[in-house]
mmCIF file of C-alpha atoms and ligand atoms in Angstrom:
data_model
loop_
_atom_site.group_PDB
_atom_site.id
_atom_site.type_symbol
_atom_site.label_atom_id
_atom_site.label_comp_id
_atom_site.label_asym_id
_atom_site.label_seq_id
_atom_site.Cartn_x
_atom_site.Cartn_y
_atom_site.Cartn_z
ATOM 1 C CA UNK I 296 39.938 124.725 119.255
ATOM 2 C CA UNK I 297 39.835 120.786 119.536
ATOM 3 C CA UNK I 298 40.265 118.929 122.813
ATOM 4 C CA UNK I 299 43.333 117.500 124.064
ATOM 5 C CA UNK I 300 43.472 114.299 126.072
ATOM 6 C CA UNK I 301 44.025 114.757 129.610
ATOM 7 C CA UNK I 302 44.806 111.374 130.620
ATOM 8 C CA UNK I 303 47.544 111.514 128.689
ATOM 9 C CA UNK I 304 49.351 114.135 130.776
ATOM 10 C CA UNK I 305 51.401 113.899 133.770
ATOM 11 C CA UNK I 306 51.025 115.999 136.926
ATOM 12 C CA UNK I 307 53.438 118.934 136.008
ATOM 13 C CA UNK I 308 52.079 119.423 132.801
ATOM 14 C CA UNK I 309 48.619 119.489 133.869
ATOM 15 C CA UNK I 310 50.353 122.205 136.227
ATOM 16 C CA UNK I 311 51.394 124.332 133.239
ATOM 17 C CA UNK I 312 47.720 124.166 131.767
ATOM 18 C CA UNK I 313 46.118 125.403 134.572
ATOM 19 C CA UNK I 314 48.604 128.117 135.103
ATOM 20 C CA UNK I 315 48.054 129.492 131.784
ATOM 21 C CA UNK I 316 43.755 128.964 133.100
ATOM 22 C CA UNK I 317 44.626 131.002 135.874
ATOM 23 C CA UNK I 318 43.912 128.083 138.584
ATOM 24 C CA UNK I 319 46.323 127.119 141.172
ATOM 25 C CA UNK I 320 48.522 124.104 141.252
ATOM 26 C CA UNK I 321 47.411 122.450 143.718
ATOM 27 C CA UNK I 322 44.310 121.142 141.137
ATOM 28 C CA UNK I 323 46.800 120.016 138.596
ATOM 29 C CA UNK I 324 46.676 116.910 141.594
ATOM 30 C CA UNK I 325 43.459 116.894 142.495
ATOM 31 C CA UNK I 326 42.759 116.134 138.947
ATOM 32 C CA UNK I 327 45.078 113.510 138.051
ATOM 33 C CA UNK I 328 43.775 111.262 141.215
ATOM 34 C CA UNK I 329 40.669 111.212 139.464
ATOM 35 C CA UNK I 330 41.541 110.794 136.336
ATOM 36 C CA UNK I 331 43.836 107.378 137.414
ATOM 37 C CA UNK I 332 40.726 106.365 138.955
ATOM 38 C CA UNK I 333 39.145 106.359 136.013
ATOM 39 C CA UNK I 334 36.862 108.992 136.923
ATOM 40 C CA UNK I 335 34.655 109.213 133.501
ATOM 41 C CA UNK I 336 34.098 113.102 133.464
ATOM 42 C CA UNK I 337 34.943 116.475 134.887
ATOM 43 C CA UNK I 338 31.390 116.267 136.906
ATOM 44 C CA UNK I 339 32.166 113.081 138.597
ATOM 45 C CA UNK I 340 35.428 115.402 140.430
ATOM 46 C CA UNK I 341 33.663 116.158 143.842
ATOM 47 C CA UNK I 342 36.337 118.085 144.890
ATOM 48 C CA UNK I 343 36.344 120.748 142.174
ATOM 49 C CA UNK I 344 33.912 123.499 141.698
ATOM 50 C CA UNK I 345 31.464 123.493 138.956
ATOM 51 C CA UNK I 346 33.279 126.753 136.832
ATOM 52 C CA UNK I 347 36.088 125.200 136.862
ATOM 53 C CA UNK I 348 34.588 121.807 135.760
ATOM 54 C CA UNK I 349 33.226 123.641 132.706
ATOM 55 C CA UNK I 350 36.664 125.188 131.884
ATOM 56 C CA UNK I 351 38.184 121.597 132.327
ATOM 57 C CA UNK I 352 35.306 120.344 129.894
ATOM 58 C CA UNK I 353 36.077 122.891 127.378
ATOM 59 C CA UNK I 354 39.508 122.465 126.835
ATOM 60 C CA UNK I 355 40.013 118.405 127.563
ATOM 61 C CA UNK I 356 38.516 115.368 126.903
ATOM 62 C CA UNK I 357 38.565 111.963 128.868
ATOM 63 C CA UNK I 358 38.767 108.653 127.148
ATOM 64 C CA UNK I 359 36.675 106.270 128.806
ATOM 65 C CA UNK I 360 37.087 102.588 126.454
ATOM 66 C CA UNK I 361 33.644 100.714 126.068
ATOM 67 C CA UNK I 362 33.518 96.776 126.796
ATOM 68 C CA UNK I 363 32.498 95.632 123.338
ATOM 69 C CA UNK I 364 33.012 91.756 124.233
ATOM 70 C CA UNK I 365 34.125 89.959 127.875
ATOM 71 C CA UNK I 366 35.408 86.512 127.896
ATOM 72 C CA UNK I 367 35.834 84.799 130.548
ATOM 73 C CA UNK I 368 38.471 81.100 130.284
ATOM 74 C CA UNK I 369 36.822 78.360 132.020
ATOM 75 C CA UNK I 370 40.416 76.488 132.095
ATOM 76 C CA UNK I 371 42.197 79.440 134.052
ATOM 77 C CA UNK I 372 39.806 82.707 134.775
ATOM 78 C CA UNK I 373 41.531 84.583 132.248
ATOM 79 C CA UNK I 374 39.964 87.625 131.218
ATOM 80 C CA UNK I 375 40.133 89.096 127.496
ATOM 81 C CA UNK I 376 38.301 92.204 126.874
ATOM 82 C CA UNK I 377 37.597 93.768 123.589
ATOM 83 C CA UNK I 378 37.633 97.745 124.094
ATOM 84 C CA UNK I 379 36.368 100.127 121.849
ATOM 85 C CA UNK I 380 37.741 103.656 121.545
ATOM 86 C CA UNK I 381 37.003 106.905 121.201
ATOM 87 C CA UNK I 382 37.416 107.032 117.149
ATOM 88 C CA UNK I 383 35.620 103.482 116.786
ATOM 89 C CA UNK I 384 38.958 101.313 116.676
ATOM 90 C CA UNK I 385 38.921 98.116 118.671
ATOM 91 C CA UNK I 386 41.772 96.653 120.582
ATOM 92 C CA UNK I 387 42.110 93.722 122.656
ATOM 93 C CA UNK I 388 44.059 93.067 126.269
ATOM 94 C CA UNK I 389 43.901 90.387 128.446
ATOM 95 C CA UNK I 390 43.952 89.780 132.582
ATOM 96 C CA UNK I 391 45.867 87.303 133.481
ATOM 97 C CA UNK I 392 45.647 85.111 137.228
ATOM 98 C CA UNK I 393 49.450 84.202 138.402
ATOM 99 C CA UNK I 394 50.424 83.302 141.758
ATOM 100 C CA UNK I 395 52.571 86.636 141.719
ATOM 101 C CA UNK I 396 49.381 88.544 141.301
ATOM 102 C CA UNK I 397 47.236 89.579 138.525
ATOM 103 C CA UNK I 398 48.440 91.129 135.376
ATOM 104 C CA UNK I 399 47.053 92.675 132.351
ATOM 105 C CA UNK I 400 48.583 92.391 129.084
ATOM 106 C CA UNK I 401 48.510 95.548 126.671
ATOM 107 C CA UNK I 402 48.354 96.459 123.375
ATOM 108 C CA UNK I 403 50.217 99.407 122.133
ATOM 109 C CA UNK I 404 49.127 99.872 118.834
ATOM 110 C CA UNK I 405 45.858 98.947 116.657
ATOM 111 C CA UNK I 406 47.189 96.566 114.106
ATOM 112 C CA UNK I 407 50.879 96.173 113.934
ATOM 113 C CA UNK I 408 53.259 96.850 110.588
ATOM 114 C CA UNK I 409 55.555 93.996 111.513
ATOM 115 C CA UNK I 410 53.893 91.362 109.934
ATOM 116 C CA UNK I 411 55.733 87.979 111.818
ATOM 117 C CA UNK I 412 54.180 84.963 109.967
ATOM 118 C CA UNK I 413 52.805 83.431 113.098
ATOM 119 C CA UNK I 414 50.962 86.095 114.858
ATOM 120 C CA UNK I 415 46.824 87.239 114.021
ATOM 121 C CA UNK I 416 47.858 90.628 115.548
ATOM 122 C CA UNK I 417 49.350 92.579 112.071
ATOM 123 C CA UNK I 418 46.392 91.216 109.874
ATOM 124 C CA UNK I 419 45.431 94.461 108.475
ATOM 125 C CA UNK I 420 48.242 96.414 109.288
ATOM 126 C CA UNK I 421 49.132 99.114 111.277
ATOM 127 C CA UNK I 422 45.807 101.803 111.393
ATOM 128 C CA UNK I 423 47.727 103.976 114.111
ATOM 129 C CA UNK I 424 49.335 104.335 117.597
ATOM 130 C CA UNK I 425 47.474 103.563 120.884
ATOM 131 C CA UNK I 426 47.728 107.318 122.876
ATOM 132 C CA UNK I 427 49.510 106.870 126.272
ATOM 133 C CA UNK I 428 46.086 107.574 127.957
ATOM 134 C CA UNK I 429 44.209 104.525 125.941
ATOM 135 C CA UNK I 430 47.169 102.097 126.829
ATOM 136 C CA UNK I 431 46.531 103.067 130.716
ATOM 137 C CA UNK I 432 42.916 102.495 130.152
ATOM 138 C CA UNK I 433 43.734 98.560 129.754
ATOM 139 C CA UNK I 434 45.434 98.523 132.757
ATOM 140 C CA UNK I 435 43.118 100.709 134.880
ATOM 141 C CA UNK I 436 39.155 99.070 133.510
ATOM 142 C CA UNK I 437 40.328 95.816 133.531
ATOM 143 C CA UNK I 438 40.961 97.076 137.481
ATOM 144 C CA UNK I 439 37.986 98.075 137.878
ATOM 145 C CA UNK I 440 35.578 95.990 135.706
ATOM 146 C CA UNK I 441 37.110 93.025 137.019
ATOM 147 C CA UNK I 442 37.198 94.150 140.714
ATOM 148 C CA UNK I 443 41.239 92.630 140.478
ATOM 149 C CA UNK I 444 43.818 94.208 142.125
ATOM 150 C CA UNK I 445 46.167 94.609 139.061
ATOM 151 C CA UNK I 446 50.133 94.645 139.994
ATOM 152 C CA UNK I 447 51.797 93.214 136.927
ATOM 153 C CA UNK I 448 51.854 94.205 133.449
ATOM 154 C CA UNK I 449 53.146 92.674 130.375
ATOM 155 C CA UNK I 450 53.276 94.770 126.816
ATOM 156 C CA UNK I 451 52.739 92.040 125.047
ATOM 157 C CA UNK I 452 49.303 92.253 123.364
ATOM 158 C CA UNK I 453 48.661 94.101 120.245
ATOM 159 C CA UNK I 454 51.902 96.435 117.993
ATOM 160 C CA UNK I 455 55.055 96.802 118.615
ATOM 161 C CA UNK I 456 55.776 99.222 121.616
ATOM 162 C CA UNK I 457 58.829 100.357 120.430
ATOM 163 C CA UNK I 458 57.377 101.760 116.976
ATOM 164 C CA UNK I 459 55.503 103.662 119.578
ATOM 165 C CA UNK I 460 57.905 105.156 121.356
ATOM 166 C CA UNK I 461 56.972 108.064 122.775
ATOM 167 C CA UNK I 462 53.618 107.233 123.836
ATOM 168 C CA UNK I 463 54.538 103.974 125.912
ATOM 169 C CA UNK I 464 57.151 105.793 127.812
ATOM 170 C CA UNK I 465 54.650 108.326 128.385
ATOM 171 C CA UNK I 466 52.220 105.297 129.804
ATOM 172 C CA UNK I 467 54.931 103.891 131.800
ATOM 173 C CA UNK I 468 55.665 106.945 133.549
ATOM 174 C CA UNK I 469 51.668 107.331 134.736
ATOM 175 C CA UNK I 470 51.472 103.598 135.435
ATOM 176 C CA UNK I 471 54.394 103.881 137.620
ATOM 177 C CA UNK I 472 53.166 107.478 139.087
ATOM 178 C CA UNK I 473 53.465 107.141 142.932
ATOM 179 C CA UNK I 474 49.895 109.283 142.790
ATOM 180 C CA UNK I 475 48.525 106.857 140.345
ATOM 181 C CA UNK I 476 48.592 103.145 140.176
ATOM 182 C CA UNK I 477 52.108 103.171 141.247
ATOM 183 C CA UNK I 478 53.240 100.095 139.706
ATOM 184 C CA UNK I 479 56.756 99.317 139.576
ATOM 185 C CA UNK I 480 59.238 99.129 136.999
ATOM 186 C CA UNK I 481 60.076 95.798 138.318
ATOM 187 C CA UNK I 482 56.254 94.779 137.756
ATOM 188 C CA UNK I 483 56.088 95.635 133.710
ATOM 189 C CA UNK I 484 57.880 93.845 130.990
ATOM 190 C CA UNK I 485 58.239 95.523 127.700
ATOM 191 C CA UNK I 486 58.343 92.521 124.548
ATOM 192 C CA UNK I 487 59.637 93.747 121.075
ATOM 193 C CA UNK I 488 60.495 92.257 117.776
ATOM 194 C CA UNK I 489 63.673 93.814 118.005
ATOM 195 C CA UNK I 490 64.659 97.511 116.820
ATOM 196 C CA UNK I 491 67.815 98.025 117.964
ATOM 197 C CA UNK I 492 67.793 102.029 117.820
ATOM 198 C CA UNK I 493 64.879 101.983 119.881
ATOM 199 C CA UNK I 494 66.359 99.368 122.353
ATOM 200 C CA UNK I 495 70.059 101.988 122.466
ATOM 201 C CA UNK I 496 67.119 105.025 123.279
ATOM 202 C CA UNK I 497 65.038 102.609 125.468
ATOM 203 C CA UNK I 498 68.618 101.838 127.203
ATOM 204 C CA UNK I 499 68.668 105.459 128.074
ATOM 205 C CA UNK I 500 65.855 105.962 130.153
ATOM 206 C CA UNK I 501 67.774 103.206 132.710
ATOM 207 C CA UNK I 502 64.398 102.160 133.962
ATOM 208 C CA UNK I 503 63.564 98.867 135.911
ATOM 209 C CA UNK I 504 62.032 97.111 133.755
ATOM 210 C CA UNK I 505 62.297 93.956 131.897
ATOM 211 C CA UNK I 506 62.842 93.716 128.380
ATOM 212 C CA UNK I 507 61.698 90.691 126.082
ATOM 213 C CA UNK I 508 62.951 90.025 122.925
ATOM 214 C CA UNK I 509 61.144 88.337 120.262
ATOM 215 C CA UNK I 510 64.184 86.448 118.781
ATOM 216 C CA UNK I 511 62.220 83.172 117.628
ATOM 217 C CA UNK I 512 65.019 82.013 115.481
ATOM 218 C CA UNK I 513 69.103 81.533 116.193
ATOM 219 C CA UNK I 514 70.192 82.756 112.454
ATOM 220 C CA UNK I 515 69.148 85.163 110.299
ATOM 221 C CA UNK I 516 67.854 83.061 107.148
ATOM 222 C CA UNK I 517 64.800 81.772 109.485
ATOM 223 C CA UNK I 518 64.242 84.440 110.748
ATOM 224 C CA UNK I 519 63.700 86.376 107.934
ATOM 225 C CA UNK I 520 60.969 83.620 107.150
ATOM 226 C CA UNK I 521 59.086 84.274 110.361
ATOM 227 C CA UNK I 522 60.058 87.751 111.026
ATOM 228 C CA UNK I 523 59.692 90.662 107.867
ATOM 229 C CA UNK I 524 61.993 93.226 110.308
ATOM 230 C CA UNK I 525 64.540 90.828 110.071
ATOM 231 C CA UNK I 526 64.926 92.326 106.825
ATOM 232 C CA UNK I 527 65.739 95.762 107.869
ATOM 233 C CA UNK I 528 68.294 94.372 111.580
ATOM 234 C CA UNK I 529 69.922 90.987 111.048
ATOM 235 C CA UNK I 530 69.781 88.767 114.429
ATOM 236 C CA UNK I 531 74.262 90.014 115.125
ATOM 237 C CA UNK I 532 72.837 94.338 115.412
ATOM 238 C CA UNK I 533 69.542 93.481 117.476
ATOM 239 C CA UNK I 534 71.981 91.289 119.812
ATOM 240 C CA UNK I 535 74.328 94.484 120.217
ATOM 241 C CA UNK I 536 71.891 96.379 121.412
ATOM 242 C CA UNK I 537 70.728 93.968 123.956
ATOM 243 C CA UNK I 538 74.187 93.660 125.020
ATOM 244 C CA UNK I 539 74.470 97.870 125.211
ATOM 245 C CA UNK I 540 70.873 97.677 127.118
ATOM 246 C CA UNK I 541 72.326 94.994 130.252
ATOM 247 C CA UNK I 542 75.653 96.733 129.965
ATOM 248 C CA UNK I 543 73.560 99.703 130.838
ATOM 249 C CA UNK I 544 70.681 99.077 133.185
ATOM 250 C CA UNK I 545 72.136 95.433 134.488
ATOM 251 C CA UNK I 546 68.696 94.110 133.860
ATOM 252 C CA UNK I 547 68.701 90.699 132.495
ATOM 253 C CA UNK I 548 67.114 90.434 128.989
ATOM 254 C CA UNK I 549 64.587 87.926 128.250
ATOM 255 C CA UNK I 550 64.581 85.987 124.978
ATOM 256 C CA UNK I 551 61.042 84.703 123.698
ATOM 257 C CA UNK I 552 61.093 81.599 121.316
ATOM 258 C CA UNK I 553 57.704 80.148 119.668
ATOM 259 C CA UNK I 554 58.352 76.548 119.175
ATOM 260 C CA UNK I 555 57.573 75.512 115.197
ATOM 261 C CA UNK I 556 57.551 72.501 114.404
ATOM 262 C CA UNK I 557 60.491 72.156 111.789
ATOM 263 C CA UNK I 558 61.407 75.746 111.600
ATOM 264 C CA UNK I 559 63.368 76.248 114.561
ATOM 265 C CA UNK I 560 63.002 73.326 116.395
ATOM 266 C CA UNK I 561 66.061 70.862 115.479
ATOM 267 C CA UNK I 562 68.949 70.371 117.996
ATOM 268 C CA UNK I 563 71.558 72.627 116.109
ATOM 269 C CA UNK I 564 69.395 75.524 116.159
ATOM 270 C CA UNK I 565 69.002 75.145 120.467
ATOM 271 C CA UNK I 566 73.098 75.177 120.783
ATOM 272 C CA UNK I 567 72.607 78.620 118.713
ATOM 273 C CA UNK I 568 70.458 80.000 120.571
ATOM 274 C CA UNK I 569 72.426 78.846 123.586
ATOM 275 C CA UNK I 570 75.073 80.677 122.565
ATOM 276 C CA UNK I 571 73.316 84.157 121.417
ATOM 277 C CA UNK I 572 71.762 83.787 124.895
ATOM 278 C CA UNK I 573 74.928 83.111 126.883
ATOM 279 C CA UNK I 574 76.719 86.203 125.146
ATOM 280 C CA UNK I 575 74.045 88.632 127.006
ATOM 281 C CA UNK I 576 73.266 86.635 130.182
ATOM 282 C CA UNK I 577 69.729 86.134 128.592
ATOM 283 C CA UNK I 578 67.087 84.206 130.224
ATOM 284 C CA UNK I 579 65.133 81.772 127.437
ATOM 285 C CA UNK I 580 61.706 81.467 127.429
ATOM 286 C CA UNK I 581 60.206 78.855 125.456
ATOM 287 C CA UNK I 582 56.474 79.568 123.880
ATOM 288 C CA UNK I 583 54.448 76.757 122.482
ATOM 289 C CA UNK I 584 53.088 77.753 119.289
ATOM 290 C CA UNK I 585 49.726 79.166 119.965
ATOM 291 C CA UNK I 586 47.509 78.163 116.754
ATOM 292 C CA UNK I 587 46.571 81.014 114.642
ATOM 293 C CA UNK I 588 44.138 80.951 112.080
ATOM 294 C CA UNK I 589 45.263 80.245 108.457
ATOM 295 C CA UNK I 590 48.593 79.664 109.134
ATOM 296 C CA UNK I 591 50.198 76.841 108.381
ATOM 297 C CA UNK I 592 52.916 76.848 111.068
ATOM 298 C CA UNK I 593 52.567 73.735 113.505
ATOM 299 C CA UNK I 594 53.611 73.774 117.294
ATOM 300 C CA UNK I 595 57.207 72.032 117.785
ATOM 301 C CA UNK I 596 56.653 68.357 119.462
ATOM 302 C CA UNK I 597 60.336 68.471 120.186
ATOM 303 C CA UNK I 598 60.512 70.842 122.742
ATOM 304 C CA UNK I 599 61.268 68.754 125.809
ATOM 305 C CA UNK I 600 64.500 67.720 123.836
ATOM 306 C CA UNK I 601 65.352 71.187 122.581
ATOM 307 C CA UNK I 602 65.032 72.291 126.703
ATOM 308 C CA UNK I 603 67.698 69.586 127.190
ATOM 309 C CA UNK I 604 70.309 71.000 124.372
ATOM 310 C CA UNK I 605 69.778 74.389 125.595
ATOM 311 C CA UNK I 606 70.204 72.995 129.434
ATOM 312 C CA UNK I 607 73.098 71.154 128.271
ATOM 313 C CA UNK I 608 74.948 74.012 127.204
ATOM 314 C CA UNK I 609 73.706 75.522 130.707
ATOM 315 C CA UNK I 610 71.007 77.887 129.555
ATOM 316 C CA UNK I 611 68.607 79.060 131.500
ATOM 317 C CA UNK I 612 64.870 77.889 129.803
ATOM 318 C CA UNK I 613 61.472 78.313 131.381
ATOM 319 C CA UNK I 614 58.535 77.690 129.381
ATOM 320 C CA UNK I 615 55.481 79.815 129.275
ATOM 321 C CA UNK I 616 52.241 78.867 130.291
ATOM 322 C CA UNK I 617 49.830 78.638 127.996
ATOM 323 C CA UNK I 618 47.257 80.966 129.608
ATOM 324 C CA UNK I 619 43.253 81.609 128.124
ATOM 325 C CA UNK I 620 43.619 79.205 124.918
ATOM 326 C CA UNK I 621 39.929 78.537 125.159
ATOM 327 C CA UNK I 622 38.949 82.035 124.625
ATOM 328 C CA UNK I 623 42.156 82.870 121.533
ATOM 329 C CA UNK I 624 43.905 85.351 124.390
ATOM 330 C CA UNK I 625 46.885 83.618 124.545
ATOM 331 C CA UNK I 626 50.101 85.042 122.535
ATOM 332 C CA UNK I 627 49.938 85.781 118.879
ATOM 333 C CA UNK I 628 45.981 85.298 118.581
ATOM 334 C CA UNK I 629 44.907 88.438 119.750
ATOM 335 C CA UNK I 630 43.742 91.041 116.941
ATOM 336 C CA UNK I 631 42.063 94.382 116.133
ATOM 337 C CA UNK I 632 38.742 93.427 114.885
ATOM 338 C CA UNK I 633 35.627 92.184 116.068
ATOM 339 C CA UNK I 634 35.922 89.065 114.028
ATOM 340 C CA UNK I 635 34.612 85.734 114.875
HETATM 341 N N1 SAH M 898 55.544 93.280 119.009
HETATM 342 C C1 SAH M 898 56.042 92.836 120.284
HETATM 343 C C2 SAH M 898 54.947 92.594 121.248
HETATM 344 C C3 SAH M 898 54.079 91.395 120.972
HETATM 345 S S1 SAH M 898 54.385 90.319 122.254
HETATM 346 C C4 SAH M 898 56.943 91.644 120.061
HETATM 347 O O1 SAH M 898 57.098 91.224 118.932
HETATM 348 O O2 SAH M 898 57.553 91.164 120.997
HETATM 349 C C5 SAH M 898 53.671 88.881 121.845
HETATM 350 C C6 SAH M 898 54.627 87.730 122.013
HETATM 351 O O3 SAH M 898 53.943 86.571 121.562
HETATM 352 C C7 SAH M 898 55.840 87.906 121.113
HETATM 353 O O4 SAH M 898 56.960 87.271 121.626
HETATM 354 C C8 SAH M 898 55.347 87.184 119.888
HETATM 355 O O5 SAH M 898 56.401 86.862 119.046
HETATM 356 C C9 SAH M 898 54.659 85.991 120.500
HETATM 357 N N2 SAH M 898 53.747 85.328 119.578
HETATM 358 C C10 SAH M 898 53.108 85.859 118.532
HETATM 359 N N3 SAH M 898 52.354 84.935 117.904
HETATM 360 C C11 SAH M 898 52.511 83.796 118.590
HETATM 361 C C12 SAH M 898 51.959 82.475 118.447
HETATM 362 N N4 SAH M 898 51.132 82.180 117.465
HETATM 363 N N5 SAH M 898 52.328 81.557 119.347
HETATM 364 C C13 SAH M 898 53.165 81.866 120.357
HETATM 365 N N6 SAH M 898 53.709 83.063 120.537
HETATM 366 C C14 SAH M 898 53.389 84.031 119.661
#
């Protein structure tokens, strides 16, 4: 019989195992405090007997990530940590200092299939989904290596959390587990490149959170030169299904734009994206191309006037700081391998 991963359960399923082991319920939350501490095995649970340890250790395994690299920004104290897992795969996330407290940045997938022309992350491809158990780990050893109080987090690092659907709403659930971390809907942001059956199922679960879309161009012909899945959901379906998801959950969706110079950058392309944004109540957020290695995209140097056309059709545009540069963790340079 092989193992199954027990930080990857929730309390009343870890109920149901130990019913059918014959233990009492009660353990099922015993269990699941330790494992959210990131207790590293069954021995380290005080609180449990030995025999029962032993059953535990038969049946389950715990993923505990290794720190295969730590760097540390001297511009900003930004953390990005290089985990390896269980099967050998390496993923990066990064901790991040804001006034609003600290938050980690996750990736959801090793590699990513979607290929966008600026981003280091799908070099490679897609080698498989992140469990819900190894996306918690980001959150909870940053926690502890770091010694930071984590309260905010952003899945924004590596993949596309919607292509992993199942498993992310999986993490959010423990994240947000009143008997876990317990952080708050309101405290995670979900980014995606835009898959607008995923956003109508995502729309669904009515949670709190805040979703991002990765729009990064106002019509569909640029797009498609930035973006591969543009192929598959021109820019008029993925809108839709923002518009479904407010309608739905009235949370306000954010749209993210990298600034390239002379892709998207000219005036006529800001009143477009003025108007996509003003027909879902969408917040902007501008990002300034982060350099990635062998591409030949430039950052915009027009972005101050773009803010204006956007402000002049009364958008609302904040631009995002530019966090960790020194150390590649900022958006779009993170990536699976230890390379460089
Ligand atoms: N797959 C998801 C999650 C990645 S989030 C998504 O597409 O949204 C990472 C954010 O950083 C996305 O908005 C992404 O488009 C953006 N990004 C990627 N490469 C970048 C770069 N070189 N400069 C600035 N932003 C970048």
């Amino acid at each position: 019989m092989s193992k199954s991963d027990i930080k990857s359960m929730l309390p009343t399923e870890l109920e149901a195992s130990l019913a059918e082991m014959g233990e009492p319920s009660y353990r099922a939350g015993q269990i699941f405090t330790w494992l959210m501490r990131g207790a590293p095995d069954f021995a380290s649970m005080t609180n449990i007997g030995k025999s029962l340890q032993q059953k535990l250790d038969e049946r389950f395994y715990i993923t505990v990530p290794e720190i295969l690299r730590k760097q540390v920004s001297k511009e900003d104290g930004t953390i990005k940590y290089l985990w390896k897992l269980r099967d050998g795969s390496a993923i990066e996330s990064v901790l991040m200092r804001y006034k609003h407290g600290n938050t980690v940045c996750v990736s959801s997938q090793v590699g990513c299939r979607m290929n966008c022309a600026f981003c280091a992350s799908a070099h490679g491809g897609l080698i498989r989904n992140l469990t819900a158990s190894e996306i918690l780990d980001q959150v909870l050893f940053s926690e502890k290596d770091s010694g930071s109080k984590i309260s905010n987090i952003v899945l924004m690092g590596i993949g596309e959390p919607l292509d992993n659907f199942d498993n992310v709403m999986k993490f959010l659930e423990l994240v947000n587990h009143p008997d876990g971390m317990n952080i708050g809907m309101r405290h995670i942001s979900l980014s995606t490149c835009g898959l607008p059956d995923k956003i109508d199922k995502l729309a669904d679960y009515n949670l709190q959170l805040t979703l991002s879309l990765s729009l990064h161009a106002p019509d569909d012909k640029t797009r498609l030169e930035l973006m591969p899945v543009g192929r598959r959901y021109p820019i008029r379906e993925v809108i839709d299904a923002c518009r479904r998801y407010y309608e739905k959950t009235g949370r306000r969706i954010s749209i993210e734009y990298a600034m390239i110079d002379r892709v998207n950058d000219s005036d006529e392309q800001a009143e477009m994206l003025a108007d996509i944004a003003h027909s879902i109540s969408a917040h902007i957020n501008l990002i300034p191309l982060n350099n990635v290695e062998g591409s030949p995209l430039k950052p915009s140097r027009r972005i101050n006037q773009f803010i204006k056309t956007l402000e002049g059709k009364g958008a609302n545009v904040t631009v995002r700081r530019r966090l960790g540069g020194d150390i590649e963790a900022a958006c779009g340079q993170l990536r699976k391998k230890v390379t460089g």
